[in-house]
């Protein structure tokens, strides 16, 4: 089997949390373009259905929407059960849902801290656990968790200690799961994007003024595009990455290199 064949995802069944927009939607689209059937998982069911319909129309692949609060253990288990039932299996799981609150540490409430921890870290554990249990039973599977370059650096000028801490936690959690499940056929890796030009970032009144500063500090002088994550997503989902587990893939345009 050649490399182009191993990069294909034909007959693969994959879910993407936070898949209704932004990075998640872009990754889901790329996975479907490579031949996978997709479940768009999001707390906003209407947006999830819209994204699923758009991906199905554009790629010809099966794409379904699953509404779930991925911070709730029961909803997470139901989500995985629904994906397996409606798609006919689960070969790869992309745990991507997340949030960032730019609040100075001395002003952050405990509730605000917990909101970030719950979605960025707890949900990654819950989804990895539920997907992992299914994959262990079938003896194979790939889990890809979205971390961030913020796991490696402290961003500036915006204050985001809770985001940075949780994304560092995602990497170490994923490495731990990779070791536990290595001999059970389940691979676990992380993707760490840099500053990406999502619709949310480009339109946010808080973030839009920071883009020039970020670009001035970036070796490539620009934000990444969500589509520039698709190649890595396809690689990690399928057979081409069979020797990759416990790894973190920085896709940041060399932002963290200096």
Coordinates of C-alpha atoms in Angstrom, one line a residue, residues 20-166:
X20 CA -19.8 23.3 14.0
X21 CA -17.4 26.1 13.3
X22 CA -13.8 27.2 13.3
X23 CA -10.9 24.8 13.5
X24 CA -13.3 21.8 14.2
X25 CA -15.3 22.4 11.1
X26 CA -12.2 22.8 8.9
X27 CA -10.8 19.6 10.3
X28 CA -14.0 17.7 9.8
X29 CA -14.2 19.0 6.2
X30 CA -10.7 17.8 5.5
X31 CA -11.4 14.4 7.0
X32 CA -14.5 14.0 4.9
X33 CA -12.6 15.1 1.8
X34 CA -10.2 12.2 2.5
X35 CA -13.1 9.8 2.5
X36 CA -14.3 9.6 6.1
X37 CA -17.9 9.6 7.4
X38 CA -18.2 12.4 10.0
X39 CA -20.1 13.2 13.1
X40 CA -20.2 16.9 14.0
X41 CA -20.5 17.1 17.7
X42 CA -21.4 20.5 19.3
X43 CA -23.5 21.9 22.1
X44 CA -25.3 24.0 19.4
X45 CA -27.4 21.5 17.6
X46 CA -28.6 23.8 14.9
X47 CA -25.1 24.9 14.0
X48 CA -23.9 21.3 14.1
X49 CA -26.7 20.2 11.7
X50 CA -25.9 23.1 9.3
X51 CA -22.2 22.1 9.3
X52 CA -23.0 18.5 8.8
X53 CA -25.3 19.3 5.8
X54 CA -22.7 21.5 4.3
X55 CA -19.9 18.9 4.6
X56 CA -22.1 16.1 3.2
X57 CA -23.1 18.3 0.2
X58 CA -19.5 19.3 -0.5
X59 CA -17.8 16.0 -0.1
X60 CA -20.5 13.3 -0.8
X61 CA -19.6 11.6 2.5
X62 CA -22.1 10.8 5.3
X63 CA -22.1 13.6 7.9
X64 CA -24.4 13.7 10.9
X65 CA -24.9 16.1 13.7
X66 CA -24.8 15.1 17.4
X67 CA -25.8 17.6 20.1
X68 CA -23.9 17.2 23.3
X69 CA -22.4 19.0 26.3
X70 CA -19.0 17.4 26.4
X71 CA -18.4 18.4 30.0
X72 CA -21.2 16.1 31.1
X73 CA -20.1 12.4 31.5
X74 CA -23.5 11.0 30.6
X75 CA -23.9 13.1 27.5
X76 CA -20.4 12.2 26.4
X77 CA -21.1 8.5 26.6
X78 CA -24.4 9.0 24.8
X79 CA -22.6 10.9 22.1
X80 CA -20.1 8.1 21.5
X81 CA -22.9 5.5 21.5
X82 CA -24.9 7.6 19.0
X83 CA -21.9 8.0 16.7
X84 CA -21.2 4.3 16.7
X85 CA -24.9 3.5 16.1
X86 CA -25.4 6.1 13.3
X87 CA -22.1 5.8 11.5
X88 CA -21.5 2.1 12.2
X89 CA -18.3 2.4 14.2
X90 CA -15.7 4.8 15.5
X91 CA -12.1 4.8 14.1
X92 CA -10.9 8.2 15.1
X93 CA -11.9 10.8 17.6
X94 CA -11.1 14.5 17.5
X95 CA -11.6 16.2 20.8
X96 CA -11.4 19.8 19.8
X97 CA -14.1 21.8 21.8
X98 CA -12.5 24.6 23.8
X99 CA -12.8 28.1 25.1
X100 CA -10.4 30.9 26.0
X101 CA -11.1 33.7 28.5
X102 CA -8.7 36.6 28.5
X103 CA -9.0 37.7 32.1
X104 CA -6.1 38.9 34.4
X105 CA -5.4 36.2 36.9
X106 CA -6.0 38.5 39.9
X107 CA -9.4 39.3 38.6
X108 CA -10.5 35.9 37.5
X109 CA -13.3 34.3 39.5
X110 CA -13.2 30.6 40.4
X111 CA -16.3 30.1 38.3
X112 CA -14.5 31.5 35.3
X113 CA -11.4 29.4 36.0
X114 CA -13.6 26.3 36.3
X115 CA -15.5 27.1 33.1
X116 CA -12.2 26.9 31.1
X117 CA -10.9 23.8 32.9
X118 CA -14.2 22.0 32.5
X119 CA -14.4 22.5 28.7
X120 CA -10.7 22.5 27.8
X121 CA -9.4 19.7 30.0
X122 CA -12.2 17.7 31.7
X123 CA -14.1 17.2 28.5
X124 CA -10.9 16.0 26.7
X125 CA -10.6 13.3 29.4
X126 CA -14.2 12.3 29.3
X127 CA -14.3 12.1 25.5
X128 CA -11.0 10.3 25.3
X129 CA -12.1 7.9 28.0
X130 CA -15.4 7.1 26.3
X131 CA -13.9 6.8 22.8
X132 CA -10.9 4.8 24.2
X133 CA -13.2 2.2 25.9
X134 CA -14.8 1.5 22.5
X135 CA -11.5 1.5 20.6
X136 CA -9.9 -0.8 23.2
X137 CA -12.7 -3.4 22.6
X138 CA -12.1 -3.3 18.9
X139 CA -8.4 -3.3 19.3
X140 CA -7.6 -0.2 17.3
X141 CA -8.3 3.5 17.0
X142 CA -6.8 7.0 16.9
X143 CA -7.6 9.8 19.3
X144 CA -6.5 13.4 18.5
X145 CA -6.8 16.1 21.1
X146 CA -6.5 19.8 20.3
X147 CA -3.9 21.4 22.5
X148 CA -2.2 24.7 21.5
X149 CA 1.1 26.5 21.2
X150 CA -0.1 28.1 24.4
X151 CA 0.9 24.8 26.1
X152 CA 4.5 25.7 25.3
X153 CA 4.6 29.5 25.7
X154 CA 2.9 32.2 27.6
X155 CA 0.9 34.3 25.1
X156 CA 1.2 38.1 25.1
X157 CA -0.2 40.7 25.4
X158 CA -3.5 39.0 26.4
X159 CA -3.8 37.4 29.8
X160 CA -5.0 33.8 29.5
X161 CA -3.5 31.7 32.4
X162 CA -6.4 29.3 32.5
X163 CA -6.2 28.5 28.8
X164 CA -2.5 28.0 28.9
X165 CA -2.7 25.7 31.9
X166 CA -5.4 23.6 30.4

